[in-house]
CSV table of C-alpha atoms in Angstrom, one decimal:
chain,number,residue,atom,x,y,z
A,13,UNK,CA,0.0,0.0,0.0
A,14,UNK,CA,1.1,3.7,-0.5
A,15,UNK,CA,-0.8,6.8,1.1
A,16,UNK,CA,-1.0,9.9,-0.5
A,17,UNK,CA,-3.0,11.9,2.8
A,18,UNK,CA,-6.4,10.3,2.2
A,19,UNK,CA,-6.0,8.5,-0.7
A,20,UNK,CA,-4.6,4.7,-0.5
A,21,UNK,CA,-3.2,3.4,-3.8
A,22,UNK,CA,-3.2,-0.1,-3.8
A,23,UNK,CA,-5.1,-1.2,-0.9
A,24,UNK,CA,-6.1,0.2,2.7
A,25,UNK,CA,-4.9,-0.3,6.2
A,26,UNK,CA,-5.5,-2.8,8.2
A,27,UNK,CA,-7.7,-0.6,11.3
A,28,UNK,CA,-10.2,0.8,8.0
A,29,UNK,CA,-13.2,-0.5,7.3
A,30,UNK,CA,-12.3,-3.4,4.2
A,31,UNK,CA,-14.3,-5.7,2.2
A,32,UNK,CA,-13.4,-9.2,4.1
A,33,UNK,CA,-14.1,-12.4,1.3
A,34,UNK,CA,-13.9,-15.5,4.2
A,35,UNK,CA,-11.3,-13.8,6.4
A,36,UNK,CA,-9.3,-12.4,4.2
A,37,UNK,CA,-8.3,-9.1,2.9
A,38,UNK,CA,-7.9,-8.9,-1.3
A,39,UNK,CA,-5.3,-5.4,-2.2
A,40,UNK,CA,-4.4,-5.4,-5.8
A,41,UNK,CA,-1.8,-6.6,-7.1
A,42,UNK,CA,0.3,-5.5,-10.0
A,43,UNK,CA,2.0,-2.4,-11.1
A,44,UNK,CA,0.7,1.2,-11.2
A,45,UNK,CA,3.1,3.4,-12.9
A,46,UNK,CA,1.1,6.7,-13.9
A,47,UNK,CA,-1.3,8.1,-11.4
A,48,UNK,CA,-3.4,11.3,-11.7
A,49,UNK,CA,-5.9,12.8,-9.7
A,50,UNK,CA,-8.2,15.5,-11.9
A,51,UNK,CA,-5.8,15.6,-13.9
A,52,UNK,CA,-2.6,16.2,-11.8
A,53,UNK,CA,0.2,13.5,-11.6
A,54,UNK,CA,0.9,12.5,-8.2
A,55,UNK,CA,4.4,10.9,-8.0
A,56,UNK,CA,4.3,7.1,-6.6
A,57,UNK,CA,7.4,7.0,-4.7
A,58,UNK,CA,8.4,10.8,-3.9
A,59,UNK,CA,4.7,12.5,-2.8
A,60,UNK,CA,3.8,9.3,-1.0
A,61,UNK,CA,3.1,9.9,2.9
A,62,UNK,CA,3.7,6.5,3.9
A,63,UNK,CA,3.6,2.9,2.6
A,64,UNK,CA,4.5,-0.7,3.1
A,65,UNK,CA,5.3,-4.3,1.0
A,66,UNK,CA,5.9,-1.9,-2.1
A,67,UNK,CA,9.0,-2.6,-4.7
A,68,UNK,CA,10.3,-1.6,-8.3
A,69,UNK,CA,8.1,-3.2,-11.3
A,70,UNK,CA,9.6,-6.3,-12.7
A,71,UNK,CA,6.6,-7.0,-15.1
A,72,UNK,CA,8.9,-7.3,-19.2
A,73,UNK,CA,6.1,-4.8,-20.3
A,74,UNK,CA,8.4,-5.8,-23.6
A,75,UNK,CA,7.2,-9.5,-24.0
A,76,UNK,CA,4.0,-7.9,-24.8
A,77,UNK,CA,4.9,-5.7,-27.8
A,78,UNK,CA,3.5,-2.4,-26.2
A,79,UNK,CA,4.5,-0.3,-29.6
A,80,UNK,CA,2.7,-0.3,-32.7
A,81,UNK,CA,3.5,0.4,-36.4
A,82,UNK,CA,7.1,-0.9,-36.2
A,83,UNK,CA,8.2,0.5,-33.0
A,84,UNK,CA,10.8,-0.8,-31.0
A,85,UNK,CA,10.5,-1.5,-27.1
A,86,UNK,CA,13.4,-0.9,-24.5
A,87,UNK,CA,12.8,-1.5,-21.1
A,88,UNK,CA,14.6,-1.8,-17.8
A,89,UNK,CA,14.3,-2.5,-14.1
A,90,UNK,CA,13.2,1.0,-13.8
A,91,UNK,CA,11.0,2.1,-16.9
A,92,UNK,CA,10.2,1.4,-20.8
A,93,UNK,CA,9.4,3.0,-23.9
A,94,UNK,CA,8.8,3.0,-27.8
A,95,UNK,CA,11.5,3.9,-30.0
A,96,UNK,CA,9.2,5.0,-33.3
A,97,UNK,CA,10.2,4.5,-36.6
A,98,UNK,CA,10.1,7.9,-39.2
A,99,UNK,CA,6.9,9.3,-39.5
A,100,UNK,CA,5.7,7.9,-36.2
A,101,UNK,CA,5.4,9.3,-32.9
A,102,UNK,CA,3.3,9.3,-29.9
A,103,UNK,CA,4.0,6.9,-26.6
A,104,UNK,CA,3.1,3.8,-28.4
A,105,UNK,CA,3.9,5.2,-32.1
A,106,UNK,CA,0.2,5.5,-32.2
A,107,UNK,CA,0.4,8.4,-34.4
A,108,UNK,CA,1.0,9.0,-37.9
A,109,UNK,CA,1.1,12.4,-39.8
A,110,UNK,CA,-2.2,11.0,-42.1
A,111,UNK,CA,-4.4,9.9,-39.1
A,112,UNK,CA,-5.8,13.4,-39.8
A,113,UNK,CA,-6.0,13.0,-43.3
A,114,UNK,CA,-6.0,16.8,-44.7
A,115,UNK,CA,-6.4,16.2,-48.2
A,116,UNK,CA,-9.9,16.3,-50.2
A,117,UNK,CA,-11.8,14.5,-53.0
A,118,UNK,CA,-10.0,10.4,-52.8
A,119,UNK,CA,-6.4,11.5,-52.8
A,120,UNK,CA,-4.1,9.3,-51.6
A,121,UNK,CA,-2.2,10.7,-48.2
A,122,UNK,CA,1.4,10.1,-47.6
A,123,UNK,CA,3.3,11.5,-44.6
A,124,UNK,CA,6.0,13.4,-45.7
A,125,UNK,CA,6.9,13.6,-42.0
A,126,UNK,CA,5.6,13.4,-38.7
A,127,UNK,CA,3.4,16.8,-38.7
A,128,UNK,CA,3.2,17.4,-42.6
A,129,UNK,CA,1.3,15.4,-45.1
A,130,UNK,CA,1.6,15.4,-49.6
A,131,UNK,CA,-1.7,14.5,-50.9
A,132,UNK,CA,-1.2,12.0,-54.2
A,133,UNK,CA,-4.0,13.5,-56.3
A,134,UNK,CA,-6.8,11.4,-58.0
A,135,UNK,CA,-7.6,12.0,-61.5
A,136,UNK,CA,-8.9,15.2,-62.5
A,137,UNK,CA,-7.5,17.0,-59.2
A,138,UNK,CA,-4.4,19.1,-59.0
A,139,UNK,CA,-2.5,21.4,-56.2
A,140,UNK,CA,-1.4,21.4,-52.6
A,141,UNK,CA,-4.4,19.5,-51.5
A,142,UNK,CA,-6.0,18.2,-54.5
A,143,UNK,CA,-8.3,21.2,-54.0
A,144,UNK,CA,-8.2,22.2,-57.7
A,145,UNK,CA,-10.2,20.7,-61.0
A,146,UNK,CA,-7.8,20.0,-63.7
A,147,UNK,CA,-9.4,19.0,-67.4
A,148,UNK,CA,-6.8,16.4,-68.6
A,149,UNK,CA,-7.1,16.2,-72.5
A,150,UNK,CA,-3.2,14.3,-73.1
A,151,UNK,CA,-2.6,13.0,-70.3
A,152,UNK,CA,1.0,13.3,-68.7
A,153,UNK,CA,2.6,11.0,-66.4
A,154,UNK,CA,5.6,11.3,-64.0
A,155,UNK,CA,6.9,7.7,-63.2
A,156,UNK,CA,7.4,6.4,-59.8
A,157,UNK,CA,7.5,9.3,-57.3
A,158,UNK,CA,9.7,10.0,-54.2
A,159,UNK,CA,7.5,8.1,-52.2
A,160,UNK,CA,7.2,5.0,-54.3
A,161,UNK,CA,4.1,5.6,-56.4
A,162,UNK,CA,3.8,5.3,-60.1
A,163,UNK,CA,0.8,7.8,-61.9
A,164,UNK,CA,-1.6,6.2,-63.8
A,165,UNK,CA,-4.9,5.8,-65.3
A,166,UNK,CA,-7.3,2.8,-64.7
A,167,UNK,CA,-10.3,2.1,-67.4
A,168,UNK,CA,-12.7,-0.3,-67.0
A,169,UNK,CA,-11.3,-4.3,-68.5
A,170,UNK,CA,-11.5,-4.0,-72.0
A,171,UNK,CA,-14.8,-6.5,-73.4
A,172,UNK,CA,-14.0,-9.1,-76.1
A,173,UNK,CA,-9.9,-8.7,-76.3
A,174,UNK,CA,-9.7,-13.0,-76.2
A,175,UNK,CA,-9.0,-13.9,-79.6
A,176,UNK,CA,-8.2,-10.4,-81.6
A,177,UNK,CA,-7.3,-6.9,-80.6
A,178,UNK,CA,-5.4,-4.1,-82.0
A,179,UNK,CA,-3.6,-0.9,-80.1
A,180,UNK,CA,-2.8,2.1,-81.9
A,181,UNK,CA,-1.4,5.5,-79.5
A,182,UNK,CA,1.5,7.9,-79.5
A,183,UNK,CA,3.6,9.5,-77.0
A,184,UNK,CA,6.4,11.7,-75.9
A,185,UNK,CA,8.9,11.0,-73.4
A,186,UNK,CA,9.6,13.5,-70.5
A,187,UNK,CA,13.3,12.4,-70.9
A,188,UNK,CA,16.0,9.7,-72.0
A,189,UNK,CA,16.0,8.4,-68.7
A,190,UNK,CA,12.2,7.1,-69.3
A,191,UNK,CA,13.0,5.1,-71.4
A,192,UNK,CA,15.3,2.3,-69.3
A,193,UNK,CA,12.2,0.2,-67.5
A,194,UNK,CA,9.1,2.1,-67.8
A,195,UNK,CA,5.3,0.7,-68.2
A,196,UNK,CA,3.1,1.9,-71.0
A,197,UNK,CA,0.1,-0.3,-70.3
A,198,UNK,CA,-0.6,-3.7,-68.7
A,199,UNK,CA,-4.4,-5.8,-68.5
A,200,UNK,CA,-4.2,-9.0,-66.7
A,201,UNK,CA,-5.6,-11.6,-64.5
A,202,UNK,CA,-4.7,-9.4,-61.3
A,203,UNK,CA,-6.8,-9.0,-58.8
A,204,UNK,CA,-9.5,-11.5,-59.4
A,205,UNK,CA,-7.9,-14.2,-56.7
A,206,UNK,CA,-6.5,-16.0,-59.3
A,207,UNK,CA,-3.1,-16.9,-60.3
A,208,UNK,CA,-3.1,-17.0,-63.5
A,209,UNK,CA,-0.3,-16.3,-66.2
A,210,UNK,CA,-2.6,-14.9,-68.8
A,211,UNK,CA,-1.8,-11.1,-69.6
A,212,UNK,CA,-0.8,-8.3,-72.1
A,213,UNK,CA,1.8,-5.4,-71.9
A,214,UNK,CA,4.1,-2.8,-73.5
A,215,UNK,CA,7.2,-1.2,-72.1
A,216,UNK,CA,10.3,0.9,-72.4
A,217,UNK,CA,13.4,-1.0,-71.8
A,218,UNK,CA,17.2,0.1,-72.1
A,219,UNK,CA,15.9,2.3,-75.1
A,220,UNK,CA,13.5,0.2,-77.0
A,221,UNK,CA,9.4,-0.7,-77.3
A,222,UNK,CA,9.1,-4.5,-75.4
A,223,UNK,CA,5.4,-5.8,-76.3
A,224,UNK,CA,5.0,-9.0,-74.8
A,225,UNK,CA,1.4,-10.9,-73.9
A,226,UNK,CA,1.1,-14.6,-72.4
A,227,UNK,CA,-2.3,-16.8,-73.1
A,228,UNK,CA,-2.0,-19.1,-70.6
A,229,UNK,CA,0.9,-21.7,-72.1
A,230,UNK,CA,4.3,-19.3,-71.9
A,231,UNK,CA,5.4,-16.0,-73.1
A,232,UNK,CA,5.6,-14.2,-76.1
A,233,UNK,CA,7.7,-10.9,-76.4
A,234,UNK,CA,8.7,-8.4,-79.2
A,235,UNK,CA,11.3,-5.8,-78.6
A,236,UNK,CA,11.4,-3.1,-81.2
A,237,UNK,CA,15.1,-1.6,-82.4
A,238,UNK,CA,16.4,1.7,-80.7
A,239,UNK,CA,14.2,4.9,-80.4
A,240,UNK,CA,15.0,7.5,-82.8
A,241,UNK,CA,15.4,9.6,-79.8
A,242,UNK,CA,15.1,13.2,-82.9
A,243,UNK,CA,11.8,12.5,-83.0
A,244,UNK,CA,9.6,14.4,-80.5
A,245,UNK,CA,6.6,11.7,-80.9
A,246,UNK,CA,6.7,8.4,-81.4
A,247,UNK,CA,3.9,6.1,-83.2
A,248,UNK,CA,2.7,2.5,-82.2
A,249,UNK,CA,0.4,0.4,-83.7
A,250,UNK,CA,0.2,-3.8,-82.1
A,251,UNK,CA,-2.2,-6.5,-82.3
A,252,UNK,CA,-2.7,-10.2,-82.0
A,253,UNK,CA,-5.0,-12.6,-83.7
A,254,UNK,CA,-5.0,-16.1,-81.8
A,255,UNK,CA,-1.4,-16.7,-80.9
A,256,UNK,CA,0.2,-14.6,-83.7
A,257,UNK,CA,1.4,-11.1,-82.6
A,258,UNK,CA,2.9,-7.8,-84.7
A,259,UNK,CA,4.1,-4.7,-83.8
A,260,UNK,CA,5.0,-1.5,-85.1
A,261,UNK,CA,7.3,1.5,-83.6
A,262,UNK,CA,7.5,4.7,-86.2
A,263,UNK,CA,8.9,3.7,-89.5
A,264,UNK,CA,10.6,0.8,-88.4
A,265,UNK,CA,9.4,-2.5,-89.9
A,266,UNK,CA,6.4,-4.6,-88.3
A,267,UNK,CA,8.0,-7.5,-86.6
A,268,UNK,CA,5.5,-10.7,-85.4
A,269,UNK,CA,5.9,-13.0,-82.7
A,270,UNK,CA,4.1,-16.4,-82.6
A,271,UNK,CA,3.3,-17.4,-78.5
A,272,UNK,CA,4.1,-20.9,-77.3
A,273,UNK,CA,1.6,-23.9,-76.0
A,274,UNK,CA,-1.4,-24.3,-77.5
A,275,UNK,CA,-3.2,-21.8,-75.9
A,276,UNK,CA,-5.4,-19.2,-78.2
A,277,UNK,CA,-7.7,-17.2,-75.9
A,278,UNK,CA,-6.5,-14.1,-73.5
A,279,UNK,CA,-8.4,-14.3,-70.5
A,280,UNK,CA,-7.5,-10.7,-68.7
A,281,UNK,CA,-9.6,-9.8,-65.8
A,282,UNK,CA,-8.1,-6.9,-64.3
A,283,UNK,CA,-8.6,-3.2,-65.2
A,284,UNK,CA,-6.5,-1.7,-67.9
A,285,UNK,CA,-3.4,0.6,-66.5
A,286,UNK,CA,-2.1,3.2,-68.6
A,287,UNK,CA,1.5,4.5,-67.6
A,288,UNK,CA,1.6,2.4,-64.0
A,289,UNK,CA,0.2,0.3,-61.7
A,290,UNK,CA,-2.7,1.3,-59.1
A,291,UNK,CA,-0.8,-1.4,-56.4
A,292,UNK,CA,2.1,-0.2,-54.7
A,293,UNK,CA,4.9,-2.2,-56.2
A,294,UNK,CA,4.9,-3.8,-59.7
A,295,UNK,CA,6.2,-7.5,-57.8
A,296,UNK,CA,2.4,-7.8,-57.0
A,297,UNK,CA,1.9,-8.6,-60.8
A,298,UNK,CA,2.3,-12.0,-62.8
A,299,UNK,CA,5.3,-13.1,-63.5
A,300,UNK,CA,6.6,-12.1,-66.7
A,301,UNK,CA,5.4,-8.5,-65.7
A,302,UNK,CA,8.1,-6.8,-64.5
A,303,UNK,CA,8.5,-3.8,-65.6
A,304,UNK,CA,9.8,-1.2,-62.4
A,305,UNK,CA,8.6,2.3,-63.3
A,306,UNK,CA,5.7,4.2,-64.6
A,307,UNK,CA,5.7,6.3,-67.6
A,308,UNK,CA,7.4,9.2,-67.7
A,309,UNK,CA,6.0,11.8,-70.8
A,310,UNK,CA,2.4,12.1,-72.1
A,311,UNK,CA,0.4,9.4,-73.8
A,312,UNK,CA,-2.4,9.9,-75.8
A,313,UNK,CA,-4.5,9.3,-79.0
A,314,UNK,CA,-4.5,5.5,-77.6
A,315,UNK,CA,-7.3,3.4,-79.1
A,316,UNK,CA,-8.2,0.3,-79.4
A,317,UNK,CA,-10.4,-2.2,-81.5
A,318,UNK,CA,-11.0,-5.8,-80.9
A,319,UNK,CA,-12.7,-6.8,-84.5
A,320,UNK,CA,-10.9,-6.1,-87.5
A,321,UNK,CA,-13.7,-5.0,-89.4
A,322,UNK,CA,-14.5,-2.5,-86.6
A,323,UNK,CA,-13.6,1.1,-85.5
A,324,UNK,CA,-11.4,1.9,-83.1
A,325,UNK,CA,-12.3,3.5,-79.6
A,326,UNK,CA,-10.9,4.8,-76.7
A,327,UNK,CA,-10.9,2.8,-73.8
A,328,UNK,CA,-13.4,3.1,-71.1
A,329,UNK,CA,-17.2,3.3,-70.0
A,330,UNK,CA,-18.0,5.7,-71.1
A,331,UNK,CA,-15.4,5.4,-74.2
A,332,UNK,CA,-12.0,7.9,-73.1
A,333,UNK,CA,-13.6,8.2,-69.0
A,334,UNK,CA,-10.6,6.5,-67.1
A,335,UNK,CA,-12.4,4.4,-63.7
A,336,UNK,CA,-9.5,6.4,-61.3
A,337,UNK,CA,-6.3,7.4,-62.0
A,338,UNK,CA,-3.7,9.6,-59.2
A,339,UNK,CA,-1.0,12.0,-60.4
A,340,UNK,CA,-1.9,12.3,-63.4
A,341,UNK,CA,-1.6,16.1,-65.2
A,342,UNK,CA,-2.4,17.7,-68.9
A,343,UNK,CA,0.9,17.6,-71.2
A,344,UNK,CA,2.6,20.9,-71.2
A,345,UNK,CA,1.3,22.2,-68.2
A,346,UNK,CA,3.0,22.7,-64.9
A,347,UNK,CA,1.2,22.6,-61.1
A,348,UNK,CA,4.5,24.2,-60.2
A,349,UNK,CA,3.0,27.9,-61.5
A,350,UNK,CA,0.8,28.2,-59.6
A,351,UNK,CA,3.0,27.5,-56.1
A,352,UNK,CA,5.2,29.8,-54.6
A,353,UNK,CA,7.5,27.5,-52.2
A,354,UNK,CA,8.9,30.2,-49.2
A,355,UNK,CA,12.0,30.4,-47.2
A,356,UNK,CA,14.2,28.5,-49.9
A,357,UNK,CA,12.0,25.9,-50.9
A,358,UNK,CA,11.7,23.8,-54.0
A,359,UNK,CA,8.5,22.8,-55.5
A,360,UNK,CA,8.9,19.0,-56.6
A,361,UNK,CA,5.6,18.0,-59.2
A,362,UNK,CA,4.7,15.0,-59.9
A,363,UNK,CA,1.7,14.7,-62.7
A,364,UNK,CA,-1.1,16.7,-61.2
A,365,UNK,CA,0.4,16.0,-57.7
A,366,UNK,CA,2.7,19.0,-56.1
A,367,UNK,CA,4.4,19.9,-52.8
A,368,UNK,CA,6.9,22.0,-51.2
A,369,UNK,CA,10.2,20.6,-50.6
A,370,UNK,CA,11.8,22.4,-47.3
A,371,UNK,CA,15.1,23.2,-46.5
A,372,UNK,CA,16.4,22.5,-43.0
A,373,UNK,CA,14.4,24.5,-40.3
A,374,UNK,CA,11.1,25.1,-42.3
A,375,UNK,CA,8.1,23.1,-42.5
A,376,UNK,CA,4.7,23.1,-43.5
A,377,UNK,CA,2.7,22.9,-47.1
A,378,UNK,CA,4.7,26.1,-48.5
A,379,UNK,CA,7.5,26.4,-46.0
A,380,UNK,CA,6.1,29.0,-43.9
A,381,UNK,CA,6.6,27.4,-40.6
A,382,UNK,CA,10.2,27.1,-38.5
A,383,UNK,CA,11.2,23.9,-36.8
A,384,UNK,CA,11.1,23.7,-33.2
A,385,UNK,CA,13.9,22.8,-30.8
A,386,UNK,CA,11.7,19.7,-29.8
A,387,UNK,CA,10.7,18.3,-32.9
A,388,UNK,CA,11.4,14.9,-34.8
A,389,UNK,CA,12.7,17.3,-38.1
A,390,UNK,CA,15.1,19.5,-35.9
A,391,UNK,CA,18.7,18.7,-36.8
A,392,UNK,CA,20.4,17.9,-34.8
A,393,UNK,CA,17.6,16.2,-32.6
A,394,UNK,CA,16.8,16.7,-28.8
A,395,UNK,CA,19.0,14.1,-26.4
A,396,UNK,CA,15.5,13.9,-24.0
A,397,UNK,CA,16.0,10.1,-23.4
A,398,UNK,CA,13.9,7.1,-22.0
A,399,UNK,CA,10.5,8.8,-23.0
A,400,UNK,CA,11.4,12.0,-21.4
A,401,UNK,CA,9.1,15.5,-23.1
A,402,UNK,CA,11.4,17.7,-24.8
A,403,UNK,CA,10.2,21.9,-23.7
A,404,UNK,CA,11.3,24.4,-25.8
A,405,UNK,CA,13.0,27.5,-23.8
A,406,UNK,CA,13.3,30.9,-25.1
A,407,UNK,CA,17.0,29.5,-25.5
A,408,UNK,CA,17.3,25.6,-26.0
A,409,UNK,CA,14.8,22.8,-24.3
A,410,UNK,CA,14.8,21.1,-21.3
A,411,UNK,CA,13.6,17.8,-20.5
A,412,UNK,CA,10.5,16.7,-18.3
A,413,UNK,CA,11.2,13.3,-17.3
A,414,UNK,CA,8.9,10.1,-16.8
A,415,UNK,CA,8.6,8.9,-13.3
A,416,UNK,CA,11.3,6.6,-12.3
A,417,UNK,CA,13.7,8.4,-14.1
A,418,UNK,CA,16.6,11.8,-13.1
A,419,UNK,CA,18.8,14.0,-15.3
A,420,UNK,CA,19.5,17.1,-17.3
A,421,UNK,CA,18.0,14.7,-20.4
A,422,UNK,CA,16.5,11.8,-18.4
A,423,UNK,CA,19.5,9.4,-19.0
A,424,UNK,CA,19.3,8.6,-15.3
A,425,UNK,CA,17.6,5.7,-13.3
């Protein structure tokens, strides 16, 4: 038991009046480590009047994986805490910069640290907080971001593509370096809870078109000769009939593939992405797939016709009305004009999505905000140890350190 004046934490002397169960007298027992009375913290050991049969906590609060979202616990005789990994904080890492998600219509929310958020905008949507209508006419695409996201567009599965289809489209790369392992389009059998092999594709790689489609019984793949990289647009036109295959890149001659097996049908279930993948990383895809970045340039005029006697259409329900898409802007035109970054700032755009990138010391959506003393982005970082609360001070911080622990920054037992 410990007395604090009238109040008895734990259990109650002997001489007050106790609930008996068949003679004998039932205190609790465990470990009480934080103790507040309307809202004041009354310190166990040091504010305690009196007290008897009371010792240091033993209980390896560790063995029961206290911290969340990849935190680590430490713990000692005396006390324990969560060290949380980057963009978490709180005393469990229970917090996360998105938990309050600030940004509007779907976008996707990332944490770009612990107090500031970028908001991945969904199709149609542009600026700081995806605020802004955009009307996307060619659209442009900017790879895989800093944050490991690819733009893209998703229609809705392309109808009778089994036995024949033809692609026609054109595009522009944003630069040379788009064109080492970069994804034009991909339909598959993704995302249906099956396993299947069957699917159809067409890349960049190392500075060449790589068309390659699989109907169930192996892989067949096409890879074009060198870009002309003089020409400012490029042209292709593909298509397969059973399990013969052609393609076409600008005036270079049509090349045909014939697939392997027996197989004749393409059984695709999965939407069709234009210039990258909705899923996080491209490994998620069927093997064969494997292409590592988004586009990177503008695609458009793609169409598509699965009857050679018909016309060809954009794709989509309604035809040319992509399902979703994030980060996905109009050619030519630049988010970046219309932010003004402060305090040294860069503005980083990627597709329709764009944020501030701050030097040391600022924070916040245009870099209008200073860094404190006490927080996770100040370099160098506060020494507050063991859980101890890092105070700013007109000059420097102090600590205010969790019971059971002494020091200027709570390094002490």
């Amino acid at each position: 038991q410990i007395t604090f004046g009238s109040i008895f934490l734990g259990n109650v002397p002997v001489h007050e009046d106790v609930h008996r169960c068949a003679g004998q007298i039932y205190g609790y027992k465990g470990c009480v480590r934080d103790f507040q009375v309307n809202n004041k913290e009354l310190f166990i050991i040091d504010e305690a009047l009196g007290g008897r049969n009371v010792e240091n906590c033993n209980v390896p609060i560790c063995d029961y994986h206290p911290c969340l979202n990849g935190g680590t616990c430490t713990s000692d005789a005396e006390n324990w805490f969560c060290e949380c990994p980057k963009l978490y904080s709180g005393k469990l890492c229970q917090f996360a910069t998105c938990d309050e998600n600030p940004c509007g219509n779907g976008a996707t929310c990332f944490p770009k640290s612990r107090r500031d958020a970028v908001c991945l905008c969904p199709y149609g949507r542009s600026g700081i907080l995806c605020s802004d209508a955009v009307n996307i006419s060619q659209p442009s695409f900017s790879g895989t971001d800093v944050f490991g996201y690819t733009s893209f567009l998703a229609y809705s599965t392309i109808p009778n593509i089994t036995f024949y289809y033809e692609f026609r489209l054109k595009f522009q790369l944003a630069n040379h370096h788009a064109l080492q392992d970069n994804l034009i389009f991909f339909t598959g059998q993704k995302g249906q809870g099956l396993n299947g092999d069957d699917f159809l594709e067409l890349g960049l790689r190392n500075g060449r078109v790589v068309y390659s489609y699989n109907l169930g019984s192996g892989t067949a793949t096409i890879i074009s000769k060198p870009l002309d990289l003089t020409l400012n647009i490029h042209v292709i036109h593909l298509g397969r009939y059973l399990q013969k295959g052609w393609l076409k890149v600008d005036d270079q001659k049509n090349k045909t593939v014939t697939s392997p097996g027996r197989l004749v049908g393409l059984n695709v279930f999965s939407q069709f992405y234009l210039g990258g993948y909705h899923e996080y990383t491209p490994e998620l895809l069927p093997k064969g797939s494997r292409f590592k970045n988004g586009f990177q340039g503008c695609i458009f005029d793609i169409q598509v016709r699965t009857g050679m006697n018909q016309e060809f259409k954009s794709p989509g329900t309604p035809e040319g009305h992509p399902n979703s898409g994030r980060s996905v802007g109009q050619c030519k035109d630049s988010p970046c004009s219309l932010i003004k970054c402060r305090n040294g700032g860069k503005c980083i755009e990627s597709g329709s999505t764009v944020h501030c990138d701050c030097l040391t010391g600022w924070k916040g959506a245009f870099c209008t905000e200073t860094v404190s003393v006490c927080e996770p982005e100040h370099d160098p970082p506060h020494l507050c140890k063991q859980g101890g609360t890092c105070v700013p001070l007109p000059e420097g911080y102090t600590c205010h350190c969790p019971l059971g622990t002494t020091g200027t920054y709570c390094e002490q037992g």
